[in-house]
XYZ file of C-alpha atoms in Angstrom:
739
model
C -197.541 29.702 -189.196
C -199.185 33.377 -188.443
C -196.849 34.845 -185.516
C -198.685 38.233 -183.955
C -195.498 38.812 -182.063
C -192.638 40.250 -185.318
C -189.694 39.756 -183.312
C -186.377 41.780 -183.780
C -184.122 40.103 -186.188
C -183.404 36.666 -187.680
C -180.878 34.269 -188.024
C -179.947 30.908 -189.939
C -177.797 27.836 -189.240
C -177.636 27.099 -186.522
C -173.440 25.791 -186.301
C -171.296 26.482 -183.109
C -171.346 30.460 -184.140
C -174.948 30.473 -184.982
C -176.598 29.038 -181.675
C -174.180 31.600 -179.875
C -174.744 34.448 -182.260
C -178.456 33.578 -180.978
C -178.474 33.015 -177.322
C -176.043 36.073 -177.624
C -179.326 38.749 -179.261
C -182.069 36.975 -176.974
C -179.307 37.609 -173.203
C -178.760 41.208 -175.107
C -183.075 41.940 -174.961
C -183.809 40.980 -179.085
C -187.203 38.516 -179.663
C -184.847 36.722 -182.674
C -186.497 33.590 -184.982
C -183.269 30.901 -185.977
C -183.793 28.458 -188.766
C -181.460 25.385 -190.068
C -182.226 23.753 -193.417
C -183.455 20.053 -192.719
C -181.457 17.402 -194.339
C -182.636 13.304 -193.921
C -180.093 11.579 -192.604
C -177.198 14.331 -192.690
C -179.317 17.601 -189.886
C -182.362 16.009 -188.250
C -183.920 17.793 -185.572
C -181.062 20.546 -185.408
C -183.836 23.403 -184.788
C -185.480 21.457 -182.050
C -182.529 20.425 -179.787
C -181.299 23.972 -179.599
C -184.547 25.812 -179.269
C -185.152 22.286 -176.270
C -181.621 23.370 -175.120
C -179.464 25.835 -174.356
C -182.971 28.311 -175.456
C -184.986 27.437 -173.930
C -186.904 29.360 -172.017
C -185.337 32.197 -174.222
C -186.904 34.785 -176.554
C -185.888 32.719 -178.907
C -188.753 30.987 -181.208
C -187.707 28.519 -184.031
C -188.756 26.855 -186.762
C -187.836 24.644 -189.737
C -190.336 26.192 -192.908
C -188.103 29.184 -194.065
C -191.148 30.766 -194.944
C -192.238 30.746 -191.400
C -189.272 31.349 -190.432
C -189.248 34.605 -192.791
C -192.984 35.944 -192.172
C -191.925 35.695 -188.543
C -189.394 38.989 -188.704
C -190.579 42.725 -188.402
C -190.356 45.109 -192.005
C -187.408 45.368 -191.758
C -186.310 42.529 -192.027
C -183.147 41.943 -190.785
C -181.848 38.442 -191.022
C -178.384 36.760 -190.219
C -176.953 33.862 -192.550
C -174.430 31.905 -190.704
C -173.520 29.170 -193.344
C -170.599 28.134 -195.093
C -169.016 31.052 -197.277
C -169.460 30.513 -200.981
C -171.681 28.995 -203.615
C -174.328 28.122 -200.362
C -174.580 31.821 -199.880
C -175.931 32.168 -203.246
C -178.331 29.868 -202.673
C -179.913 31.005 -199.505
C -180.195 34.810 -200.598
C -182.117 32.612 -203.840
C -183.920 31.112 -201.609
C -184.899 34.277 -199.627
C -185.676 36.508 -202.632
C -189.269 35.872 -203.557
C -189.747 36.212 -199.571
C -188.745 38.659 -198.681
C -190.513 42.873 -199.138
C -188.470 45.660 -199.940
C -186.109 46.797 -198.086
C -185.405 43.676 -196.174
C -182.104 43.267 -194.769
C -179.916 40.396 -195.139
C -176.439 39.844 -193.279
C -173.975 38.099 -194.090
C -172.078 36.493 -191.292
C -169.091 33.995 -192.218
C -165.914 34.429 -194.029
C -166.842 35.390 -197.698
C -164.728 37.038 -200.035
C -165.410 40.731 -200.125
C -165.257 40.086 -204.202
C -168.523 37.929 -203.459
C -169.704 40.172 -201.689
C -169.532 43.102 -203.609
C -171.680 40.863 -206.768
C -173.942 40.187 -203.504
C -174.865 43.708 -202.153
C -174.841 44.634 -206.047
C -177.715 41.777 -206.637
C -179.422 42.810 -203.683
C -179.748 46.333 -204.361
C -180.453 45.644 -207.348
C -184.349 43.582 -206.817
C -184.959 46.665 -203.507
C -183.544 44.940 -200.753
C -180.145 46.177 -198.753
C -177.025 43.644 -198.112
C -174.087 43.432 -195.912
C -171.426 41.020 -195.658
C -169.822 41.812 -191.820
C -166.580 39.036 -190.552
C -167.405 38.216 -187.018
C -164.365 38.086 -184.846
C -163.592 35.830 -182.034
C -165.021 32.305 -181.752
C -167.698 30.429 -180.349
C -166.912 32.246 -176.960
C -167.220 35.390 -179.266
C -170.623 35.115 -180.433
C -171.613 34.419 -177.014
C -170.510 36.643 -175.038
C -169.266 39.792 -177.030
C -167.444 39.412 -180.878
C -165.327 42.079 -183.153
C -167.824 42.877 -186.080
C -167.012 44.395 -188.352
C -170.122 45.364 -191.407
C -170.048 46.809 -194.284
C -172.089 47.191 -197.427
C -175.453 49.117 -198.119
C -174.860 52.373 -196.363
C -178.839 52.164 -196.062
C -178.948 49.660 -193.611
C -176.964 50.105 -191.312
C -178.752 52.479 -188.926
C -181.184 49.537 -189.196
C -178.628 46.350 -187.751
C -176.241 49.306 -185.949
C -178.288 48.478 -182.743
C -178.562 44.482 -182.495
C -174.704 44.414 -184.000
C -173.175 47.043 -181.551
C -175.698 45.612 -179.096
C -173.694 41.378 -179.731
C -170.295 42.833 -179.997
C -167.161 43.212 -176.966
C -166.679 46.215 -175.274
C -163.946 48.532 -174.705
C -162.551 49.640 -171.426
C -164.709 52.743 -171.609
C -167.756 50.753 -173.195
C -167.684 51.333 -176.914
C -168.287 49.162 -179.005
C -165.927 46.311 -180.511
C -168.196 47.482 -183.998
C -168.320 49.762 -186.928
C -169.101 50.619 -190.181
C -166.615 49.905 -192.716
C -167.334 50.770 -195.618
C -169.694 50.531 -199.246
C -169.694 46.878 -200.737
C -167.411 43.936 -199.287
C -165.333 46.075 -196.897
C -166.604 44.502 -194.694
C -165.420 41.097 -195.568
C -162.012 42.352 -197.140
C -160.781 43.897 -193.250
C -161.925 40.092 -191.564
C -159.716 38.647 -194.648
C -157.194 40.340 -194.011
C -157.864 39.686 -189.917
C -157.929 35.630 -190.655
C -154.534 36.233 -192.043
C -152.579 37.573 -189.751
C -154.122 35.137 -187.195
C -153.024 32.660 -190.173
C -149.540 33.908 -189.766
C -150.187 33.923 -186.055
C -150.774 30.801 -185.425
C -147.950 29.692 -187.204
C -145.149 31.543 -185.235
C -146.421 29.892 -181.501
C -147.052 26.489 -183.797
C -143.194 27.589 -184.784
C -142.232 28.548 -180.851
C -144.204 24.752 -179.730
C -141.873 22.744 -181.775
C -139.002 24.249 -180.746
C -139.955 23.770 -177.485
C -141.556 20.657 -177.763
C -138.882 19.053 -180.153
C -135.645 20.706 -179.386
C -136.130 21.041 -175.315
C -138.153 18.465 -174.844
C -140.061 20.158 -172.192
C -144.012 18.583 -172.183
C -147.057 19.219 -172.540
C -147.730 20.814 -168.648
C -144.875 22.694 -168.903
C -145.264 24.205 -172.823
C -148.485 25.007 -171.002
C -146.481 27.084 -168.101
C -144.979 28.416 -170.613
C -147.659 30.073 -172.770
C -149.574 30.679 -169.488
C -146.499 33.261 -167.915
C -145.995 34.586 -171.872
C -150.066 35.895 -171.697
C -148.825 38.375 -169.002
C -146.448 40.153 -170.380
C -145.751 40.737 -174.387
C -147.771 38.298 -175.880
C -151.163 38.932 -174.415
C -153.932 37.634 -176.457
C -156.276 35.181 -177.300
C -154.235 32.912 -179.237
C -151.400 32.393 -176.589
C -153.968 31.780 -173.819
C -155.731 29.596 -175.913
C -152.665 28.290 -176.938
C -151.964 26.887 -172.875
C -155.038 25.238 -172.755
C -155.151 23.420 -176.097
C -152.210 21.919 -174.514
C -153.241 20.467 -170.943
C -156.716 19.409 -172.151
C -156.559 16.077 -171.577
C -159.648 13.653 -173.330
C -161.467 11.364 -171.193
C -159.364 8.871 -171.448
C -156.894 10.824 -169.501
C -154.188 11.471 -172.046
C -153.395 14.522 -173.998
C -155.639 15.706 -176.934
C -153.014 17.535 -178.689
C -150.841 13.946 -178.423
C -153.282 12.102 -180.539
C -154.947 15.421 -183.703
C -152.680 14.863 -186.772
C -150.235 17.104 -188.398
C -152.334 17.730 -191.486
C -153.924 21.463 -191.325
C -156.781 22.551 -193.488
C -157.485 26.719 -194.829
C -161.163 27.913 -194.814
C -159.710 30.681 -197.971
C -159.376 33.742 -196.344
C -155.970 33.530 -195.385
C -155.004 32.260 -199.032
C -157.226 35.180 -200.990
C -155.303 37.632 -198.213
C -152.285 36.811 -200.019
C -154.073 37.003 -203.682
C -155.007 40.229 -203.233
C -152.286 41.296 -201.663
C -149.809 39.779 -204.969
C -152.744 41.557 -207.067
C -151.683 44.807 -205.109
C -148.255 44.136 -205.433
C -148.028 44.751 -200.781
C -145.225 41.961 -199.303
C -147.140 39.985 -197.997
C -144.423 37.388 -196.299
C -145.506 36.105 -193.166
C -148.808 35.507 -194.065
C -148.074 33.733 -197.475
C -145.305 31.167 -195.937
C -148.346 30.805 -193.302
C -150.684 29.236 -196.456
C -148.110 27.747 -197.310
C -147.005 25.999 -194.904
C -150.389 24.743 -194.008
C -150.878 23.742 -197.873
C -147.325 21.465 -197.283
C -148.949 20.450 -194.169
C -152.175 18.823 -195.552
C -149.313 16.332 -197.938
C -148.541 14.419 -194.703
C -148.220 10.456 -196.899
C -145.890 13.062 -198.791
C -143.904 14.852 -196.118
C -144.123 11.352 -193.874
C -141.976 10.298 -197.241
C -139.858 12.822 -197.306
C -138.731 12.663 -193.319
C -137.448 8.324 -194.416
C -135.449 9.975 -196.661
C -134.192 12.860 -194.912
C -134.335 11.848 -191.007
C -133.311 15.009 -188.639
C -130.623 13.804 -185.822
C -130.843 16.245 -182.966
C -127.211 16.187 -181.726
C -126.616 18.411 -179.246
C -128.202 18.829 -175.980
C -129.747 21.963 -175.004
C -127.974 22.684 -171.003
C -130.175 26.093 -170.747
C -133.505 25.816 -170.896
C -134.427 29.266 -169.598
C -132.990 31.250 -171.846
C -133.758 29.241 -174.753
C -137.346 30.105 -173.437
C -136.379 33.649 -173.261
C -134.325 33.381 -176.668
C -137.712 32.270 -178.174
C -140.084 35.132 -176.923
C -137.902 38.156 -177.830
C -138.009 35.978 -181.645
C -142.255 35.505 -180.898
C -142.458 38.642 -180.241
C -140.543 40.165 -182.041
C -142.271 38.432 -185.175
C -145.836 39.383 -184.390
C -144.635 42.631 -184.860
C -142.024 43.410 -188.475
C -143.270 42.684 -190.983
C -140.378 42.415 -194.016
C -139.465 43.374 -197.254
C -135.644 42.838 -199.162
C -135.204 46.109 -200.675
C -131.809 45.372 -202.255
C -129.877 42.775 -203.995
C -127.162 42.010 -201.050
C -125.002 40.677 -203.293
C -124.706 43.416 -207.158
C -124.437 47.953 -205.959
C -127.644 48.404 -209.004
C -131.018 48.963 -207.367
C -133.948 47.328 -208.165
C -136.713 49.350 -208.517
C -139.606 47.069 -206.910
C -137.899 45.979 -204.177
C -137.084 49.536 -203.071
C -140.932 50.348 -203.825
C -142.218 46.927 -202.175
C -139.708 48.867 -199.086
C -141.031 51.990 -199.392
C -144.924 50.688 -199.080
C -144.076 48.529 -196.022
C -142.147 51.762 -194.725
C -145.201 54.020 -195.026
C -147.187 51.979 -193.320
C -145.019 51.803 -191.015
C -144.353 53.049 -186.372
C -140.337 51.962 -187.345
C -138.402 51.169 -190.459
C -135.642 48.618 -189.789
C -133.159 48.773 -192.074
C -130.262 45.983 -191.758
C -127.706 47.388 -194.153
C -123.750 46.722 -194.253
C -120.882 45.502 -196.080
C -120.862 42.426 -198.157
C -118.336 39.756 -199.168
C -116.961 41.944 -202.423
C -116.829 45.426 -200.021
C -115.051 43.605 -197.509
C -112.714 41.637 -196.924
C -109.673 39.560 -195.350
C -107.728 38.905 -198.075
C -107.994 42.429 -199.760
C -107.810 46.228 -198.121
C -110.329 48.816 -199.026
C -109.637 51.226 -201.048
C -113.312 54.023 -199.601
C -115.643 53.927 -196.896
C -118.164 53.612 -198.832
C -121.769 50.741 -198.826
C -122.963 49.372 -201.652
C -124.809 52.692 -203.919
C -128.457 50.800 -203.297
C -128.367 50.023 -199.689
C -127.498 53.856 -199.344
C -130.426 54.840 -202.241
C -133.077 52.279 -199.825
C -131.941 54.058 -196.755
C -132.488 57.313 -198.377
C -135.481 56.613 -200.027
C -137.194 55.336 -197.250
C -136.142 58.080 -194.876
C -138.395 60.796 -196.716
C -141.649 58.298 -196.677
C -140.698 57.562 -192.422
C -139.299 59.811 -190.278
C -138.179 57.199 -187.336
C -135.788 55.014 -189.189
C -133.483 52.841 -187.320
C -130.227 51.569 -189.938
C -128.189 48.644 -188.600
C -124.771 47.895 -189.353
C -123.317 44.562 -189.931
C -119.686 45.605 -191.184
C -115.711 45.130 -189.784
C -114.673 48.850 -189.976
C -115.741 52.205 -190.122
C -118.337 53.466 -193.740
C -119.903 55.735 -194.763
C -122.580 56.871 -193.835
C -124.814 59.934 -196.564
C -128.242 59.483 -194.910
C -127.741 59.532 -191.436
C -128.730 63.476 -190.552
C -131.521 61.694 -191.711
C -132.355 58.439 -189.636
C -133.439 58.838 -186.058
C -131.154 56.093 -184.865
C -127.698 53.952 -186.072
C -126.995 50.623 -184.464
C -123.332 48.353 -185.285
C -122.985 45.208 -184.625
C -119.539 45.296 -186.330
C -119.410 41.778 -187.013
C -120.812 40.576 -184.384
C -121.847 36.083 -185.351
C -124.453 34.164 -184.861
C -126.332 35.469 -182.078
C -127.014 38.841 -183.295
C -130.092 38.289 -184.477
C -130.896 37.574 -181.097
C -128.298 40.928 -179.691
C -130.028 43.154 -182.060
C -134.125 42.211 -181.408
C -133.242 42.575 -177.301
C -131.752 46.483 -178.607
C -133.889 47.324 -180.462
C -137.401 46.043 -178.469
C -134.976 47.780 -176.010
C -134.843 44.501 -173.364
C -131.488 45.257 -173.165
C -129.960 48.997 -173.270
C -126.821 49.230 -175.820
C -124.088 50.332 -174.017
C -120.863 49.690 -176.302
C -118.730 52.685 -177.368
C -116.488 52.939 -180.106
C -112.960 50.692 -180.484
C -112.143 52.579 -183.214
C -112.615 56.035 -185.124
C -115.566 57.046 -188.043
C -113.938 59.154 -190.057
C -115.550 61.160 -192.652
C -113.177 60.747 -195.551
C -111.268 58.191 -196.380
C -108.344 60.818 -197.227
C -108.600 61.514 -193.695
C -107.184 58.651 -192.168
C -103.487 58.966 -191.363
C -102.050 55.929 -193.381
C -103.588 57.722 -196.371
C -100.743 59.216 -198.000
C -98.092 56.264 -197.182
C -100.325 53.334 -198.227
C -100.400 51.049 -200.002
C -96.833 52.402 -200.146
C -94.684 51.469 -203.212
C -93.539 48.335 -204.848
C -92.739 45.797 -202.217
C -92.070 48.662 -199.791
C -94.582 49.566 -197.338
C -93.860 52.508 -194.527
C -95.644 53.332 -191.461
C -94.662 56.907 -190.837
C -98.147 57.301 -189.203
C -96.267 56.430 -185.956
C -97.626 57.185 -182.795
C -100.478 58.271 -184.208
C -102.714 56.539 -185.570
C -106.746 56.742 -184.532
C -108.153 58.873 -182.595
C -105.079 60.210 -181.855
C -104.217 61.360 -184.920
C -107.165 63.311 -185.388
C -107.426 64.945 -182.197
C -103.675 65.905 -182.619
C -105.596 67.955 -185.498
C -108.956 68.404 -184.371
C -109.587 67.487 -187.042
C -113.120 66.898 -187.388
C -114.801 63.773 -186.992
C -118.537 61.236 -187.865
C -117.544 59.611 -185.373
C -115.153 60.162 -182.804
C -112.926 56.908 -180.676
C -115.409 55.894 -177.943
C -118.459 57.299 -178.658
C -121.744 55.541 -178.385
C -125.465 56.267 -177.441
C -128.207 54.175 -174.793
C -131.305 54.923 -173.802
C -130.460 56.177 -170.451
C -128.058 59.311 -169.242
C -125.802 59.042 -167.026
C -123.975 62.244 -165.137
C -120.047 62.425 -163.541
C -119.466 63.540 -160.051
C -116.909 64.234 -158.032
C -113.061 63.957 -159.327
C -110.904 62.168 -156.467
C -106.974 62.779 -156.607
C -105.044 60.921 -154.431
C -100.890 60.312 -154.056
C -99.968 58.153 -151.352
C -103.699 57.956 -149.521
C -103.296 61.586 -150.277
C -105.308 63.944 -151.887
C -103.185 65.171 -154.678
C -103.343 68.847 -153.904
C -101.834 68.057 -150.645
C -98.036 66.657 -151.753
C -95.474 68.613 -152.589
C -94.195 66.027 -155.409
C -95.332 62.984 -157.364
C -93.520 60.621 -158.995
C -94.545 58.590 -161.679
C -94.059 55.462 -159.639
C -96.056 56.970 -157.284
C -100.064 55.068 -155.817
C -102.152 57.441 -158.058
C -105.731 57.206 -157.568
C -108.151 58.820 -159.143
C -112.064 58.686 -158.754
C -115.764 59.594 -159.111
C -119.024 59.371 -158.820
C -121.117 57.686 -161.741
C -124.904 58.915 -161.702
C -128.111 57.822 -164.143
C -130.252 59.645 -164.273
C -132.469 57.986 -166.587
C -135.459 56.581 -166.233
C -133.852 53.190 -167.105
C -131.026 50.446 -166.316
C -127.689 50.957 -168.061
C -124.659 50.582 -168.365
C -121.792 53.687 -169.297
C -118.175 52.416 -169.347
C -116.053 54.997 -168.140
C -113.539 56.542 -170.393
C -109.488 57.556 -167.865
C -107.127 59.380 -170.587
C -104.285 61.670 -169.701
C -102.982 64.792 -171.733
C -99.321 64.876 -172.228
C -97.091 68.256 -171.170
C -95.980 70.311 -173.541
C -92.885 68.895 -173.366
C -89.877 68.404 -176.293
C -90.912 65.561 -177.116
C -93.200 64.711 -180.744
C -96.255 63.482 -178.376
C -100.090 62.459 -178.229
C -102.164 64.759 -177.436
C -103.664 63.090 -174.913
C -103.943 59.105 -175.006
C -106.516 56.408 -173.119
C -104.928 54.803 -169.645
C -107.279 53.060 -167.840
C -111.920 52.870 -168.330
C -114.363 50.758 -166.408
C -117.493 49.707 -167.409
C -120.044 50.389 -164.309
C -124.070 49.609 -164.206
C -126.612 51.441 -163.285
C -130.123 51.261 -161.983
C -132.420 53.540 -163.072
C -131.629 56.804 -160.185
C -128.322 54.594 -158.872
C -125.064 56.017 -158.655
C -121.603 54.664 -158.083
C -117.645 55.840 -157.486
C -115.441 54.715 -160.109
C -112.207 54.130 -159.477
C -108.153 53.903 -161.720
C -105.653 52.987 -159.911
C -102.464 54.871 -162.420
C -99.378 53.194 -162.161
C -95.837 54.847 -163.921
C -96.376 53.482 -167.403
C -99.979 55.693 -167.120
C -97.493 59.182 -167.838
C -94.538 57.262 -169.689
C -94.017 56.462 -173.014
C -91.243 54.171 -174.415
C -87.085 55.775 -174.732
C -85.110 54.219 -176.796
C -81.981 56.059 -175.875
C -82.397 54.116 -172.176
C -83.860 51.728 -173.600
C -86.511 51.573 -171.246
C -90.422 53.697 -170.369
C -89.331 56.874 -169.570
C -92.046 60.004 -167.613
C -91.425 63.277 -168.560
C -91.621 66.703 -165.619
C -93.980 68.251 -166.638
C -98.171 68.651 -165.616
C -100.159 66.045 -166.682
C -104.138 66.735 -167.431
C -105.714 63.849 -166.066
C -109.849 63.058 -167.819
C -112.872 60.999 -167.267
C -114.261 60.590 -170.830
C -117.474 59.443 -171.889
C -115.544 59.682 -175.229
C -112.410 60.802 -177.159
C -114.330 64.496 -177.556
C -116.471 64.260 -174.651
C -114.659 64.873 -171.597
C -117.083 65.272 -168.217
C -113.846 66.610 -165.393
C -109.931 66.731 -165.588
C -107.826 68.131 -163.034
C -103.842 68.210 -163.438
C -100.943 66.443 -161.590
C -96.768 67.478 -161.731
C -95.329 64.388 -162.059
C -91.272 64.640 -161.899
C -90.145 62.224 -163.946
C -87.817 59.211 -161.592
C -85.324 58.616 -164.439
C -83.112 60.955 -166.871
C -82.286 60.469 -169.975
C -78.207 60.951 -170.791
C -77.370 63.870 -173.009
C -74.767 63.032 -175.739
C -73.303 65.550 -178.118
C -71.917 65.134 -182.013
C -72.262 67.863 -185.144
C -76.290 67.576 -185.835
C -77.110 68.181 -182.112
C -79.140 72.104 -182.405
C -78.603 75.122 -179.523
C -82.205 74.130 -177.892
C -81.168 70.360 -177.511
C -78.208 72.125 -175.356
C -80.218 74.564 -173.408
C -82.281 71.766 -172.617
C -80.762 68.314 -172.053
C -77.674 69.445 -171.530
C -76.858 69.601 -167.446
C -73.545 72.424 -168.324
C -74.046 74.363 -171.515
C -71.327 76.730 -170.278
C -68.917 74.841 -173.672
C -71.632 76.161 -175.849
C -71.744 80.372 -174.576
C -67.753 79.942 -174.434
C -68.171 78.926 -178.114
C -70.472 81.473 -179.106
C -68.729 84.179 -177.222
C -67.053 86.021 -179.450
C -67.771 83.886 -182.798
C -70.106 86.409 -184.379
C -73.519 84.046 -184.108
C -74.275 85.559 -180.398
C -73.926 88.635 -181.841
C -76.283 88.267 -184.809
C -79.169 87.498 -182.282
C -78.911 89.641 -179.303
C -80.664 92.551 -179.661
C -81.171 93.697 -176.594
C -85.148 94.706 -178.146
C -83.172 96.678 -180.885
C -84.752 95.636 -184.468
C -82.824 98.230 -185.846
C -82.174 95.936 -188.537
C -86.204 95.550 -188.571
C -89.580 94.429 -188.091
C -88.678 91.077 -186.518
C -85.140 90.200 -187.021
C -84.689 89.618 -183.229
C -87.461 86.820 -183.286
C -86.176 85.281 -186.215
C -82.526 85.960 -185.337
C -84.011 83.571 -182.221
C -85.833 80.915 -183.578
C -82.747 80.078 -186.144
C -80.466 79.469 -183.016
C -83.427 77.478 -181.757
C -82.872 75.549 -184.468
C -79.516 75.533 -185.824
C -77.036 72.057 -185.544
C -74.078 72.675 -183.924
C -72.099 72.258 -186.620
C -74.123 74.943 -189.601
C -72.423 77.572 -186.489
C -69.572 78.102 -189.395
C -72.109 79.391 -191.395
C -72.518 82.310 -189.181
C -69.266 82.986 -187.163
C -66.670 85.084 -187.732
C -63.335 83.490 -189.817
C -61.618 82.547 -186.331
C -64.224 79.537 -185.864
C -63.105 77.066 -186.997
C -64.299 73.487 -187.247
C -61.758 72.093 -184.849
C -63.966 74.525 -182.206
C -66.810 72.722 -182.594
C -65.321 68.990 -182.167
C -63.271 70.665 -178.774
C -66.936 72.414 -177.836
C -68.762 68.179 -178.384
C -66.788 67.275 -176.419
C -66.522 69.668 -173.491
C -69.831 69.325 -173.281
C -70.176 65.289 -173.084
C -68.226 65.527 -170.664
C -69.105 67.584 -168.115
C -72.578 66.051 -168.863
C -70.261 61.996 -168.006
C -69.123 64.372 -165.017
C -72.305 65.403 -163.673
C -74.168 61.604 -163.553
C -70.655 60.255 -161.655
């Protein structure tokens, strides 16, 4: 057949994709020749039906003779083959070779294996022709209205095919066509292979979400369609989510849901399998896609699955009452699964580094935007059955974090442990999420926090020291034989570290957020009056502390405001400050709320064994509002007059300072000291003739000297009986003053 007006492009294979591509080309102004084989009893009248049907009146010419088809196309010929991948492509090429002219271009638009395309490019070029292997993505709708096209192969062909392929491609919002030259040989089909592999994984995830909603939540098809439609309006928006909603709603001619009548046995075209094979050859972890491929293989064995189901019956005994929350969890799991690739990295039951696992993790981290490392303490490091002897994580976990940090600047470490750990890699990572031992819901919680669906607001309930040796109990634990002495007393936790002003890894009460908070406008009132206007304040008075907390960041969040009381400088050994109250306040971005604390007598007291009751010493107490024990934001001072007194009882070990500080009448001691020689030794009236600092030294000695030791510094006139008599007089004076 002689054609005077040659067409611009030819297309072979009029299945759904081929027909739609031909229509797309014609709609863009290209003259198109189409051909489809004729197989008696199998494929008959394909071309005629298309030309007289969907292509009627368009710039499309149909052919049933392949030689006439080739002859109808202008030189250099551009022929797109839309036939089944595999031997069919090779057979068609052998038919075409004798009919082609030098420089003609063959385009394989099917899902061919990229290694086959490598071979076909070489073969075609050896015969003087050019070959393009092009992935086409978007299904029948994309083929008709604009697809994602991935051409590669003979680079000399690109200038010729570029106008056609880019014209029929989908367009980005700025008009850029979703079609560009990928590279040599089979690179176009390689990209299409991985693209399809990703879709394998995506469809598997969607199928699992569908299964949970259908079988555990007992949702109807319409209910599930509504869920997928909502998801398609947010973060999960995609073609597959969209068509899932449509498929769930689709009904057959009988009025029933078509999905319920489709056999649950899936096949596969090969691209998913090829992706997994190639990943294994390259040493690349491709767990999700591999699992999806294996699940399809399992799906195809329906008889085996039915036999297994009779032996292992699944019974759902627990009803799900909060379905909306469960749907949110399914959404979070699906969203995370789409974004996350996984590599094991280390063996949890040993410390030795497995170099293979480590390298897989490093390779994966290199190609990711963010690396999230889940680490912590295995059972061999932490348990209720034994005490820890160090703060370390297993060495293989520390090495993994350090090595990943070398290739990936955005590393987040998610820790699971029941106690503080050392973090030698802390300055190398972008963030640490301490989950402690959060139970079965920790996975969903971690996802919500990592993806910003929830804002962290937890604060550490313990101090993370830098070293095990820094712990206040280190010198006394585990004790001697059968005896353990808890000699740290009240100085446990932050009370110890703050008193010693010791550097720590993280202080008590520490915790970051995705937003920021400011503290302002602190007020202290006593019985409703401004504290500054009250002359005498007792610990039993109602003391109210308030402050304004403002969320100055861009997202909603919660702050835990901590109130500490800093004790006055007193005789008793006390912590520097103690947590007395805290409040959690939820704030929207830009919002301000007032937090209020009401302090009772216990806030300023400690338990005094001498009176078997709570006791507040008189003095100046600082009230501190803080974000942690080391992050004080606001402070004020109140002077407390204690309402209770501690009875003074003198004995032989009572020091001179005790008498000076606590005795209501210490005249008996003054009387004894006069003429004893001790008084003269400690009173030089500024005369330092005995040597530099002697007077201060003697004063210090006097302060800490027990009454019985005065005999050692006195003249011969002072006797043991004099000491006894002084003690008696001191106690009598105390009794007389109390009653």
